[in-house]
């Protein structure tokens, strides 16, 4: 059973940085596509960033130039470096992974940005 475990969330002041990690276990293979989503209270879950197994990336307009997604296939881990954080970035951040046709979610990690 594939499991995704996020870490690295916390409380930070506006303008600060955090790095989230998501480690996959229960599989010998790297997940094909890995993403970060976020969900603020009372809002829908939105896609933040995507990275393919080959390293191609894509970002939501709201985080372009501030967030960087990367992955370490050997460690089966994906990262989200978040810089210049804003209060609007406050949300629970979820890791998502796709392995062939099956998808997996992490449990989420809270990121709170104070003004």
PDB file of N, CA and C in Angstrom:
ATOM      1  N   UNK A   1       0.846  -1.183   0.000  1.00  0.00           N
ATOM      2  CA  UNK A   1       0.000   0.000   0.000  1.00  0.00           C
ATOM      3  C   UNK A   1       0.891   1.245   0.000  1.00  0.00           C
ATOM      4  N   UNK A   2       0.695   2.081  -1.003  1.00  0.00           N
ATOM      5  CA  UNK A   2       1.492   3.307  -1.096  1.00  0.00           C
ATOM      6  C   UNK A   2       0.988   4.321  -0.078  1.00  0.00           C
ATOM      7  N   UNK A   3       1.904   4.921   0.626  1.00  0.00           N
ATOM      8  CA  UNK A   3       1.561   5.984   1.560  1.00  0.00           C
ATOM      9  C   UNK A   3       2.413   7.200   1.264  1.00  0.00           C
ATOM     10  N   UNK A   4       1.795   8.379   1.405  1.00  0.00           N
ATOM     11  CA  UNK A   4       2.492   9.652   1.248  1.00  0.00           C
ATOM     12  C   UNK A   4       2.443  10.381   2.582  1.00  0.00           C
ATOM     13  N   UNK A   5       3.588  10.803   3.052  1.00  0.00           N
ATOM     14  CA  UNK A   5       3.666  11.472   4.347  1.00  0.00           C
ATOM     15  C   UNK A   5       4.330  12.828   4.170  1.00  0.00           C
ATOM     16  N   UNK A   6       3.561  13.876   4.488  1.00  0.00           N
ATOM     17  CA  UNK A   6       4.076  15.237   4.378  1.00  0.00           C
ATOM     18  C   UNK A   6       4.716  15.680   5.681  1.00  0.00           C
ATOM     19  N   UNK A   7       5.626  16.617   5.566  1.00  0.00           N
ATOM     20  CA  UNK A   7       6.231  17.259   6.736  1.00  0.00           C
ATOM     21  C   UNK A   7       6.716  18.637   6.337  1.00  0.00           C
ATOM     22  N   UNK A   8       7.009  19.457   7.346  1.00  0.00           N
ATOM     23  CA  UNK A   8       7.602  20.755   7.079  1.00  0.00           C
ATOM     24  C   UNK A   8       6.681  21.942   7.243  1.00  0.00           C
ATOM     25  N   UNK A   9       5.401  21.707   7.500  1.00  0.00           N
ATOM     26  CA  UNK A   9       4.498  22.826   7.707  1.00  0.00           C
ATOM     27  C   UNK A   9       4.780  23.541   9.019  1.00  0.00           C
ATOM     28  N   UNK A  10       4.096  24.659   9.209  1.00  0.00           N
ATOM     29  CA  UNK A  10       4.272  25.398  10.435  1.00  0.00           C
ATOM     30  C   UNK A  10       3.764  26.811  10.316  1.00  0.00           C
ATOM     31  N   UNK A  11       4.161  27.628  11.292  1.00  0.00           N
ATOM     32  CA  UNK A  11       3.778  29.033  11.350  1.00  0.00           C
ATOM     33  C   UNK A  11       4.969  29.884  10.948  1.00  0.00           C
ATOM     34  N   UNK A  12       4.730  30.821  10.039  1.00  0.00           N
ATOM     35  CA  UNK A  12       5.801  31.702   9.570  1.00  0.00           C
ATOM     36  C   UNK A  12       5.233  33.087   9.338  1.00  0.00           C
ATOM     37  N   UNK A  13       6.065  34.090   9.468  1.00  0.00           N
ATOM     38  CA  UNK A  13       5.632  35.458   9.192  1.00  0.00           C
ATOM     39  C   UNK A  13       5.617  35.719   7.694  1.00  0.00           C
ATOM     40  N   UNK A  14       4.801  36.660   7.290  1.00  0.00           N
ATOM     41  CA  UNK A  14       4.755  37.059   5.882  1.00  0.00           C
ATOM     42  C   UNK A  14       6.158  37.444   5.417  1.00  0.00           C
ATOM     43  N   UNK A  15       6.488  36.976   4.219  1.00  0.00           N
ATOM     44  CA  UNK A  15       7.818  37.209   3.672  1.00  0.00           C
ATOM     45  C   UNK A  15       8.799  36.096   3.974  1.00  0.00           C
ATOM     46  N   UNK A  16       8.416  35.195   4.853  1.00  0.00           N
ATOM     47  CA  UNK A  16       9.285  34.096   5.223  1.00  0.00           C
ATOM     48  C   UNK A  16       9.220  32.924   4.263  1.00  0.00           C
ATOM     49  N   UNK A  17       9.914  31.859   4.635  1.00  0.00           N
ATOM     50  CA  UNK A  17      10.007  30.679   3.782  1.00  0.00           C
ATOM     51  C   UNK A  17       9.747  29.409   4.579  1.00  0.00           C
ATOM     52  N   UNK A  18       9.273  28.410   3.882  1.00  0.00           N
ATOM     53  CA  UNK A  18       9.116  27.064   4.417  1.00  0.00           C
ATOM     54  C   UNK A  18       9.419  26.078   3.292  1.00  0.00           C
ATOM     55  N   UNK A  19       9.860  24.897   3.681  1.00  0.00           N
ATOM     56  CA  UNK A  19      10.017  23.821   2.716  1.00  0.00           C
ATOM     57  C   UNK A  19       9.229  22.617   3.175  1.00  0.00           C
ATOM     58  N   UNK A  20       8.314  22.196   2.322  1.00  0.00           N
ATOM     59  CA  UNK A  20       7.519  21.005   2.595  1.00  0.00           C
ATOM     60  C   UNK A  20       8.165  19.798   1.924  1.00  0.00           C
ATOM     61  N   UNK A  21       8.015  18.651   2.562  1.00  0.00           N
ATOM     62  CA  UNK A  21       8.496  17.395   2.001  1.00  0.00           C
ATOM     63  C   UNK A  21       7.357  16.391   1.982  1.00  0.00           C
ATOM     64  N   UNK A  22       7.412  15.504   1.017  1.00  0.00           N
ATOM     65  CA  UNK A  22       6.420  14.431   0.920  1.00  0.00           C
ATOM     66  C   UNK A  22       7.169  13.163   0.521  1.00  0.00           C
ATOM     67  N   UNK A  23       7.187  12.203   1.413  1.00  0.00           N
ATOM     68  CA  UNK A  23       7.902  10.959   1.170  1.00  0.00           C
ATOM     69  C   UNK A  23       6.925   9.837   0.877  1.00  0.00           C
ATOM     70  N   UNK A  24       7.205   9.090  -0.178  1.00  0.00           N
ATOM     71  CA  UNK A  24       6.373   7.952  -0.555  1.00  0.00           C
ATOM     72  C   UNK A  24       6.986   6.668  -0.025  1.00  0.00           C
ATOM     73  N   UNK A  25       6.138   5.799   0.474  1.00  0.00           N
ATOM     74  CA  UNK A  25       6.593   4.479   0.920  1.00  0.00           C
ATOM     75  C   UNK A  25       5.634   3.427   0.393  1.00  0.00           C
ATOM     76  N   UNK A  26       6.059   2.167   0.459  1.00  0.00           N
ATOM     77  CA  UNK A  26       5.200   1.084   0.021  1.00  0.00           C
ATOM     78  C   UNK A  26       5.267   0.803  -1.464  1.00  0.00           C
ATOM     79  N   UNK A  27       6.240   1.378  -2.135  1.00  0.00           N
ATOM     80  CA  UNK A  27       6.401   1.128  -3.561  1.00  0.00           C
ATOM     81  C   UNK A  27       7.883   1.100  -3.909  1.00  0.00           C
ATOM     82  N   UNK A  28       8.213   0.236  -4.868  1.00  0.00           N
ATOM     83  CA  UNK A  28       9.602   0.192  -5.337  1.00  0.00           C
ATOM     84  C   UNK A  28       9.853   1.236  -6.412  1.00  0.00           C
ATOM     85  N   UNK A  29       8.771   1.825  -6.924  1.00  0.00           N
ATOM     86  CA  UNK A  29       8.887   2.714  -8.060  1.00  0.00           C
ATOM     87  C   UNK A  29       8.623   4.153  -7.660  1.00  0.00           C
ATOM     88  N   UNK A  30       9.231   5.064  -8.378  1.00  0.00           N
ATOM     89  CA  UNK A  30       8.909   6.478  -8.197  1.00  0.00           C
ATOM     90  C   UNK A  30       7.540   6.751  -8.800  1.00  0.00           C
ATOM     91  N   UNK A  31       6.783   7.576  -8.145  1.00  0.00           N
ATOM     92  CA  UNK A  31       5.483   7.929  -8.692  1.00  0.00           C
ATOM     93  C   UNK A  31       5.659   8.759  -9.953  1.00  0.00           C
ATOM     94  N   UNK A  32       4.767   8.545 -10.904  1.00  0.00           N
ATOM     95  CA  UNK A  32       4.906   9.197 -12.199  1.00  0.00           C
ATOM     96  C   UNK A  32       4.778  10.706 -12.096  1.00  0.00           C
ATOM     97  N   UNK A  33       3.701  11.140 -11.470  1.00  0.00           N
ATOM     98  CA  UNK A  33       3.425  12.561 -11.309  1.00  0.00           C
ATOM     99  C   UNK A  33       3.192  12.825  -9.833  1.00  0.00           C
ATOM    100  N   UNK A  34       3.787  13.883  -9.355  1.00  0.00           N
ATOM    101  CA  UNK A  34       3.550  14.272  -7.965  1.00  0.00           C
ATOM    102  C   UNK A  34       3.167  15.742  -7.937  1.00  0.00           C
ATOM    103  N   UNK A  35       2.248  16.050  -7.055  1.00  0.00           N
ATOM    104  CA  UNK A  35       1.693  17.403  -7.001  1.00  0.00           C
ATOM    105  C   UNK A  35       1.562  17.857  -5.553  1.00  0.00           C
ATOM    106  N   UNK A  36       1.457  19.148  -5.420  1.00  0.00           N
ATOM    107  CA  UNK A  36       1.036  19.758  -4.169  1.00  0.00           C
ATOM    108  C   UNK A  36      -0.275  20.489  -4.417  1.00  0.00           C
ATOM    109  N   UNK A  37      -1.213  20.238  -3.555  1.00  0.00           N
ATOM    110  CA  UNK A  37      -2.484  20.949  -3.528  1.00  0.00           C
ATOM    111  C   UNK A  37      -2.568  21.704  -2.202  1.00  0.00           C
ATOM    112  N   UNK A  38      -3.491  22.649  -2.133  1.00  0.00           N
ATOM    113  CA  UNK A  38      -3.751  23.306  -0.855  1.00  0.00           C
ATOM    114  C   UNK A  38      -5.235  23.613  -0.717  1.00  0.00           C
ATOM    115  N   UNK A  39      -5.663  23.648   0.525  1.00  0.00           N
ATOM    116  CA  UNK A  39      -7.069  23.933   0.810  1.00  0.00           C
ATOM    117  C   UNK A  39      -7.155  24.863   2.008  1.00  0.00           C
ATOM    118  N   UNK A  40      -7.660  26.056   1.746  1.00  0.00           N
ATOM    119  CA  UNK A  40      -7.888  27.033   2.814  1.00  0.00           C
ATOM    120  C   UNK A  40      -9.263  26.790   3.420  1.00  0.00           C
ATOM    121  N   UNK A  41      -9.485  27.224   4.644  1.00  0.00           N
ATOM    122  CA  UNK A  41     -10.795  27.007   5.293  1.00  0.00           C
ATOM    123  C   UNK A  41     -11.940  27.555   4.448  1.00  0.00           C
ATOM    124  N   UNK A  42     -12.954  26.726   4.234  1.00  0.00           N
ATOM    125  CA  UNK A  42     -14.120  27.138   3.484  1.00  0.00           C
ATOM    126  C   UNK A  42     -13.942  27.225   1.990  1.00  0.00           C
ATOM    127  N   UNK A  43     -12.781  26.783   1.496  1.00  0.00           N
ATOM    128  CA  UNK A  43     -12.512  26.869   0.051  1.00  0.00           C
ATOM    129  C   UNK A  43     -12.235  25.487  -0.514  1.00  0.00           C
ATOM    130  N   UNK A  44     -12.242  25.394  -1.826  1.00  0.00           N
ATOM    131  CA  UNK A  44     -11.961  24.127  -2.480  1.00  0.00           C
ATOM    132  C   UNK A  44     -10.467  23.849  -2.472  1.00  0.00           C
ATOM    133  N   UNK A  45     -10.133  22.601  -2.712  1.00  0.00           N
ATOM    134  CA  UNK A  45      -8.723  22.209  -2.802  1.00  0.00           C
ATOM    135  C   UNK A  45      -8.202  22.593  -4.190  1.00  0.00           C
ATOM    136  N   UNK A  46      -7.121  23.343  -4.205  1.00  0.00           N
ATOM    137  CA  UNK A  46      -6.568  23.855  -5.450  1.00  0.00           C
ATOM    138  C   UNK A  46      -5.189  23.279  -5.725  1.00  0.00           C
ATOM    139  N   UNK A  47      -4.897  23.081  -6.992  1.00  0.00           N
ATOM    140  CA  UNK A  47      -3.578  22.611  -7.412  1.00  0.00           C
ATOM    141  C   UNK A  47      -2.572  23.751  -7.305  1.00  0.00           C
ATOM    142  N   UNK A  48      -1.447  23.462  -6.676  1.00  0.00           N
ATOM    143  CA  UNK A  48      -0.404  24.467  -6.494  1.00  0.00           C
ATOM    144  C   UNK A  48       0.747  24.243  -7.469  1.00  0.00           C
ATOM    145  N   UNK A  49       1.233  23.006  -7.540  1.00  0.00           N
ATOM    146  CA  UNK A  49       2.394  22.729  -8.383  1.00  0.00           C
ATOM    147  C   UNK A  49       2.414  21.252  -8.736  1.00  0.00           C
ATOM    148  N   UNK A  50       3.006  20.965  -9.911  1.00  0.00           N
ATOM    149  CA  UNK A  50       3.093  19.604 -10.431  1.00  0.00           C
ATOM    150  C   UNK A  50       4.497  19.341 -10.928  1.00  0.00           C
ATOM    151  N   UNK A  51       4.955  18.105 -10.741  1.00  0.00           N
ATOM    152  CA  UNK A  51       6.232  17.705 -11.306  1.00  0.00           C
ATOM    153  C   UNK A  51       6.111  16.279 -11.822  1.00  0.00           C
ATOM    154  N   UNK A  52       6.600  16.051 -13.025  1.00  0.00           N
ATOM    155  CA  UNK A  52       6.560  14.717 -13.608  1.00  0.00           C
ATOM    156  C   UNK A  52       7.811  13.937 -13.218  1.00  0.00           C
ATOM    157  N   UNK A  53       7.827  12.659 -13.556  1.00  0.00           N
ATOM    158  CA  UNK A  53       8.995  11.841 -13.239  1.00  0.00           C
ATOM    159  C   UNK A  53      10.230  12.342 -13.971  1.00  0.00           C
ATOM    160  N   UNK A  54      10.024  13.011 -15.102  1.00  0.00           N
ATOM    161  CA  UNK A  54      11.145  13.560 -15.852  1.00  0.00           C
ATOM    162  C   UNK A  54      11.588  14.934 -15.404  1.00  0.00           C
ATOM    163  N   UNK A  55      10.852  15.510 -14.468  1.00  0.00           N
ATOM    164  CA  UNK A  55      11.248  16.799 -13.917  1.00  0.00           C
ATOM    165  C   UNK A  55      10.538  18.013 -14.484  1.00  0.00           C
ATOM    166  N   UNK A  56       9.580  17.803 -15.380  1.00  0.00           N
ATOM    167  CA  UNK A  56       8.818  18.941 -15.890  1.00  0.00           C
ATOM    168  C   UNK A  56       7.906  19.471 -14.800  1.00  0.00           C
ATOM    169  N   UNK A  57       7.812  20.782 -14.718  1.00  0.00           N
ATOM    170  CA  UNK A  57       7.043  21.404 -13.637  1.00  0.00           C
ATOM    171  C   UNK A  57       5.981  22.345 -14.175  1.00  0.00           C
ATOM    172  N   UNK A  58       4.987  22.575 -13.355  1.00  0.00           N
ATOM    173  CA  UNK A  58       3.939  23.528 -13.675  1.00  0.00           C
ATOM    174  C   UNK A  58       3.437  24.113 -12.360  1.00  0.00           C
ATOM    175  N   UNK A  59       3.033  25.395 -12.411  1.00  0.00           N
ATOM    176  CA  UNK A  59       2.627  26.097 -11.194  1.00  0.00           C
ATOM    177  C   UNK A  59       1.335  26.860 -11.393  1.00  0.00           C
ATOM    178  N   UNK A  60       0.608  27.016 -10.303  1.00  0.00           N
ATOM    179  CA  UNK A  60      -0.528  27.928 -10.301  1.00  0.00           C
ATOM    180  C   UNK A  60       0.008  29.347 -10.430  1.00  0.00           C
ATOM    181  N   UNK A  61      -0.757  30.199 -11.096  1.00  0.00           N
ATOM    182  CA  UNK A  61      -0.311  31.577 -11.296  1.00  0.00           C
ATOM    183  C   UNK A  61      -0.027  32.274  -9.971  1.00  0.00           C
ATOM    184  N   UNK A  62      -0.768  31.930  -8.951  1.00  0.00           N
ATOM    185  CA  UNK A  62      -0.651  32.618  -7.660  1.00  0.00           C
ATOM    186  C   UNK A  62       0.677  32.349  -6.957  1.00  0.00           C
ATOM    187  N   UNK A  63       1.396  31.305  -7.367  1.00  0.00           N
ATOM    188  CA  UNK A  63       2.642  30.960  -6.685  1.00  0.00           C
ATOM    189  C   UNK A  63       3.866  31.033  -7.598  1.00  0.00           C
ATOM    190  N   UNK A  64       3.658  31.311  -8.870  1.00  0.00           N
ATOM    191  CA  UNK A  64       4.776  31.382  -9.804  1.00  0.00           C
ATOM    192  C   UNK A  64       5.797  32.413  -9.343  1.00  0.00           C
ATOM    193  N   UNK A  65       7.054  32.018  -9.397  1.00  0.00           N
ATOM    194  CA  UNK A  65       8.127  32.916  -8.982  1.00  0.00           C
ATOM    195  C   UNK A  65       8.405  32.897  -7.497  1.00  0.00           C
ATOM    196  N   UNK A  66       7.526  32.261  -6.726  1.00  0.00           N
ATOM    197  CA  UNK A  66       7.723  32.192  -5.267  1.00  0.00           C
ATOM    198  C   UNK A  66       7.926  30.760  -4.786  1.00  0.00           C
ATOM    199  N   UNK A  67       7.253  29.819  -5.396  1.00  0.00           N
ATOM    200  CA  UNK A  67       7.324  28.416  -4.988  1.00  0.00           C
ATOM    201  C   UNK A  67       8.111  27.623  -6.028  1.00  0.00           C
ATOM    202  N   UNK A  68       8.826  26.612  -5.548  1.00  0.00           N
ATOM    203  CA  UNK A  68       9.558  25.709  -6.430  1.00  0.00           C
ATOM    204  C   UNK A  68       9.304  24.271  -6.002  1.00  0.00           C
ATOM    205  N   UNK A  69       8.837  23.465  -6.951  1.00  0.00           N
ATOM    206  CA  UNK A  69       8.634  22.043  -6.696  1.00  0.00           C
ATOM    207  C   UNK A  69       9.834  21.278  -7.247  1.00  0.00           C
ATOM    208  N   UNK A  70      10.266  20.272  -6.515  1.00  0.00           N
ATOM    209  CA  UNK A  70      11.377  19.445  -6.966  1.00  0.00           C
ATOM    210  C   UNK A  70      11.169  18.035  -6.433  1.00  0.00           C
ATOM    211  N   UNK A  71      11.955  17.109  -6.939  1.00  0.00           N
ATOM    212  CA  UNK A  71      11.792  15.731  -6.481  1.00  0.00           C
ATOM    213  C   UNK A  71      13.133  15.030  -6.462  1.00  0.00           C
ATOM    214  N   UNK A  72      13.229  14.041  -5.604  1.00  0.00           N
ATOM    215  CA  UNK A  72      14.392  13.165  -5.516  1.00  0.00           C
ATOM    216  C   UNK A  72      13.856  11.762  -5.753  1.00  0.00           C
ATOM    217  N   UNK A  73      14.012  11.252  -6.965  1.00  0.00           N
ATOM    218  CA  UNK A  73      13.423   9.949  -7.308  1.00  0.00           C
ATOM    219  C   UNK A  73      14.037   8.816  -6.492  1.00  0.00           C
ATOM    220  N   UNK A  74      15.302   8.932  -6.185  1.00  0.00           N
ATOM    221  CA  UNK A  74      15.955   7.874  -5.403  1.00  0.00           C
ATOM    222  C   UNK A  74      15.342   7.779  -4.002  1.00  0.00           C
ATOM    223  N   UNK A  75      14.974   8.922  -3.463  1.00  0.00           N
ATOM    224  CA  UNK A  75      14.360   8.961  -2.125  1.00  0.00           C
ATOM    225  C   UNK A  75      12.841   8.900  -2.190  1.00  0.00           C
ATOM    226  N   UNK A  76      12.297   8.925  -3.425  1.00  0.00           N
ATOM    227  CA  UNK A  76      10.832   8.919  -3.600  1.00  0.00           C
ATOM    228  C   UNK A  76      10.206  10.057  -2.795  1.00  0.00           C
ATOM    229  N   UNK A  77      10.785  11.215  -2.917  1.00  0.00           N
ATOM    230  CA  UNK A  77      10.357  12.379  -2.146  1.00  0.00           C
ATOM    231  C   UNK A  77      10.180  13.577  -3.064  1.00  0.00           C
ATOM    232  N   UNK A  78       9.135  14.332  -2.811  1.00  0.00           N
ATOM    233  CA  UNK A  78       8.908  15.571  -3.527  1.00  0.00           C
ATOM    234  C   UNK A  78       8.937  16.711  -2.510  1.00  0.00           C
ATOM    235  N   UNK A  79       9.437  17.852  -2.952  1.00  0.00           N
ATOM    236  CA  UNK A  79       9.590  19.006  -2.080  1.00  0.00           C
ATOM    237  C   UNK A  79       8.825  20.199  -2.657  1.00  0.00           C
ATOM    238  N   UNK A  80       8.452  21.095  -1.768  1.00  0.00           N
ATOM    239  CA  UNK A  80       7.891  22.366  -2.192  1.00  0.00           C
ATOM    240  C   UNK A  80       8.583  23.461  -1.386  1.00  0.00           C
ATOM    241  N   UNK A  81       9.460  24.194  -2.058  1.00  0.00           N
ATOM    242  CA  UNK A  81      10.120  25.328  -1.439  1.00  0.00           C
ATOM    243  C   UNK A  81       9.232  26.543  -1.615  1.00  0.00           C
ATOM    244  N   UNK A  82       8.844  27.151  -0.515  1.00  0.00           N
ATOM    245  CA  UNK A  82       7.920  28.282  -0.554  1.00  0.00           C
ATOM    246  C   UNK A  82       8.617  29.513   0.003  1.00  0.00           C
ATOM    247  N   UNK A  83       8.800  30.494  -0.854  1.00  0.00           N
ATOM    248  CA  UNK A  83       9.444  31.738  -0.465  1.00  0.00           C
ATOM    249  C   UNK A  83       8.461  32.896  -0.562  1.00  0.00           C
ATOM    250  N   UNK A  84       8.821  34.010   0.057  1.00  0.00           N
ATOM    251  CA  UNK A  84       7.984  35.220   0.012  1.00  0.00           C
ATOM    252  C   UNK A  84       6.536  34.884   0.350  1.00  0.00           C
ATOM    253  N   UNK A  85       6.351  34.158   1.416  1.00  0.00           N
ATOM    254  CA  UNK A  85       5.009  33.701   1.783  1.00  0.00           C
ATOM    255  C   UNK A  85       4.104  34.863   2.157  1.00  0.00           C
ATOM    256  N   UNK A  86       2.844  34.685   1.812  1.00  0.00           N
ATOM    257  CA  UNK A  86       1.818  35.700   2.073  1.00  0.00           C
ATOM    258  C   UNK A  86       0.726  35.087   2.960  1.00  0.00           C
ATOM    259  N   UNK A  87      -0.012  35.917   3.665  1.00  0.00           N
ATOM    260  CA  UNK A  87      -1.133  35.367   4.456  1.00  0.00           C
ATOM    261  C   UNK A  87      -2.109  34.545   3.611  1.00  0.00           C
ATOM    262  N   UNK A  88      -2.275  34.907   2.347  1.00  0.00           N
ATOM    263  CA  UNK A  88      -3.173  34.151   1.461  1.00  0.00           C
ATOM    264  C   UNK A  88      -2.666  32.746   1.170  1.00  0.00           C
ATOM    265  N   UNK A  89      -1.419  32.453   1.508  1.00  0.00           N
ATOM    266  CA  UNK A  89      -0.886  31.100   1.311  1.00  0.00           C
ATOM    267  C   UNK A  89      -1.278  30.171   2.461  1.00  0.00           C
ATOM    268  N   UNK A  90      -1.904  30.709   3.485  1.00  0.00           N
ATOM    269  CA  UNK A  90      -2.333  29.899   4.616  1.00  0.00           C
ATOM    270  C   UNK A  90      -3.336  28.846   4.164  1.00  0.00           C
ATOM    271  N   UNK A  91      -3.035  27.586   4.471  1.00  0.00           N
ATOM    272  CA  UNK A  91      -3.876  26.475   4.027  1.00  0.00           C
ATOM    273  C   UNK A  91      -3.292  25.168   4.556  1.00  0.00           C
ATOM    274  N   UNK A  92      -4.054  24.116   4.400  1.00  0.00           N
ATOM    275  CA  UNK A  92      -3.505  22.771   4.567  1.00  0.00           C
ATOM    276  C   UNK A  92      -2.964  22.347   3.205  1.00  0.00           C
ATOM    277  N   UNK A  93      -1.729  21.935   3.180  1.00  0.00           N
ATOM    278  CA  UNK A  93      -1.072  21.526   1.942  1.00  0.00           C
ATOM    279  C   UNK A  93      -1.046  20.001   1.870  1.00  0.00           C
ATOM    280  N   UNK A  94      -1.504  19.498   0.727  1.00  0.00           N
ATOM    281  CA  UNK A  94      -1.601  18.062   0.521  1.00  0.00           C
ATOM    282  C   UNK A  94      -0.686  17.624  -0.608  1.00  0.00           C
ATOM    283  N   UNK A  95      -0.054  16.502  -0.398  1.00  0.00           N
ATOM    284  CA  UNK A  95       0.745  15.861  -1.434  1.00  0.00           C
ATOM    285  C   UNK A  95      -0.141  14.870  -2.182  1.00  0.00           C
ATOM    286  N   UNK A  96       0.028  14.815  -3.478  1.00  0.00           N
ATOM    287  CA  UNK A  96      -0.726  13.893  -4.339  1.00  0.00           C
ATOM    288  C   UNK A  96       0.264  13.193  -5.242  1.00  0.00           C
ATOM    289  N   UNK A  97       0.056  11.888  -5.416  1.00  0.00           N
ATOM    290  CA  UNK A  97       0.931  11.128  -6.300  1.00  0.00           C
ATOM    291  C   UNK A  97       0.140  10.198  -7.197  1.00  0.00           C
ATOM    292  N   UNK A  98       0.628  10.037  -8.403  1.00  0.00           N
ATOM    293  CA  UNK A  98      -0.003   9.147  -9.380  1.00  0.00           C
ATOM    294  C   UNK A  98       1.001   8.069  -9.778  1.00  0.00           C
ATOM    295  N   UNK A  99       0.608   6.819  -9.587  1.00  0.00           N
ATOM    296  CA  UNK A  99       1.444   5.680  -9.969  1.00  0.00           C
ATOM    297  C   UNK A  99       0.639   4.833 -10.921  1.00  0.00           C
ATOM    298  N   UNK A 100       1.039   4.802 -12.174  1.00  0.00           N
ATOM    299  CA  UNK A 100       0.263   4.212 -13.276  1.00  0.00           C
ATOM    300  C   UNK A 100      -1.134   4.806 -13.244  1.00  0.00           C
ATOM    301  N   UNK A 101      -2.148   4.028 -12.881  1.00  0.00           N
ATOM    302  CA  UNK A 101      -3.516   4.553 -12.906  1.00  0.00           C
ATOM    303  C   UNK A 101      -4.093   4.808 -11.516  1.00  0.00           C
ATOM    304  N   UNK A 102      -3.298   4.617 -10.498  1.00  0.00           N
ATOM    305  CA  UNK A 102      -3.805   4.785  -9.139  1.00  0.00           C
ATOM    306  C   UNK A 102      -3.245   6.071  -8.535  1.00  0.00           C
ATOM    307  N   UNK A 103      -4.081   6.746  -7.783  1.00  0.00           N
ATOM    308  CA  UNK A 103      -3.685   8.009  -7.169  1.00  0.00           C
ATOM    309  C   UNK A 103      -3.709   7.892  -5.652  1.00  0.00           C
ATOM    310  N   UNK A 104      -2.882   8.707  -5.026  1.00  0.00           N
ATOM    311  CA  UNK A 104      -2.712   8.655  -3.580  1.00  0.00           C
ATOM    312  C   UNK A 104      -2.626  10.074  -3.028  1.00  0.00           C
ATOM    313  N   UNK A 105      -3.113  10.234  -1.799  1.00  0.00           N
ATOM    314  CA  UNK A 105      -3.060  11.523  -1.104  1.00  0.00           C
ATOM    315  C   UNK A 105      -2.344  11.363   0.234  1.00  0.00           C
ATOM    316  N   UNK A 106      -1.625  12.395   0.616  1.00  0.00           N
ATOM    317  CA  UNK A 106      -1.092  12.469   1.956  1.00  0.00           C
ATOM    318  C   UNK A 106      -2.150  13.000   2.910  1.00  0.00           C
ATOM    319  N   UNK A 107      -1.782  13.073   4.171  1.00  0.00           N
ATOM    320  CA  UNK A 107      -2.739  13.479   5.192  1.00  0.00           C
ATOM    321  C   UNK A 107      -2.826  14.993   5.337  1.00  0.00           C
ATOM    322  N   UNK A 108      -1.882  15.704   4.764  1.00  0.00           N
ATOM    323  CA  UNK A 108      -1.899  17.163   4.816  1.00  0.00           C
ATOM    324  C   UNK A 108      -1.018  17.724   5.906  1.00  0.00           C
ATOM    325  N   UNK A 109      -0.489  18.906   5.652  1.00  0.00           N
ATOM    326  CA  UNK A 109       0.302  19.614   6.646  1.00  0.00           C
ATOM    327  C   UNK A 109      -0.112  21.081   6.647  1.00  0.00           C
ATOM    328  N   UNK A 110      -0.293  21.643   7.822  1.00  0.00           N
ATOM    329  CA  UNK A 110      -0.802  23.011   7.947  1.00  0.00           C
ATOM    330  C   UNK A 110       0.318  24.015   7.745  1.00  0.00           C
ATOM    331  N   UNK A 111       0.038  24.997   6.916  1.00  0.00           N
ATOM    332  CA  UNK A 111       0.929  26.146   6.742  1.00  0.00           C
ATOM    333  C   UNK A 111       0.139  27.393   7.117  1.00  0.00           C
ATOM    334  N   UNK A 112       0.653  28.146   8.059  1.00  0.00           N
ATOM    335  CA  UNK A 112       0.001  29.373   8.504  1.00  0.00           C
ATOM    336  C   UNK A 112       0.972  30.531   8.363  1.00  0.00           C
ATOM    337  N   UNK A 113       0.541  31.548   7.629  1.00  0.00           N
ATOM    338  CA  UNK A 113       1.387  32.718   7.405  1.00  0.00           C
ATOM    339  C   UNK A 113       0.738  33.909   8.100  1.00  0.00           C
ATOM    340  N   UNK A 114       1.438  34.476   9.050  1.00  0.00           N
ATOM    341  CA  UNK A 114       0.905  35.609   9.799  1.00  0.00           C
ATOM    342  C   UNK A 114       1.336  36.921   9.153  1.00  0.00           C
ATOM    343  N   UNK A 115       0.473  37.916   9.286  1.00  0.00           N
ATOM    344  CA  UNK A 115       0.769  39.223   8.674  1.00  0.00           C
ATOM    345  C   UNK A 115       1.541  40.118   9.626  1.00  0.00           C
TER     346      UNK A 115
END
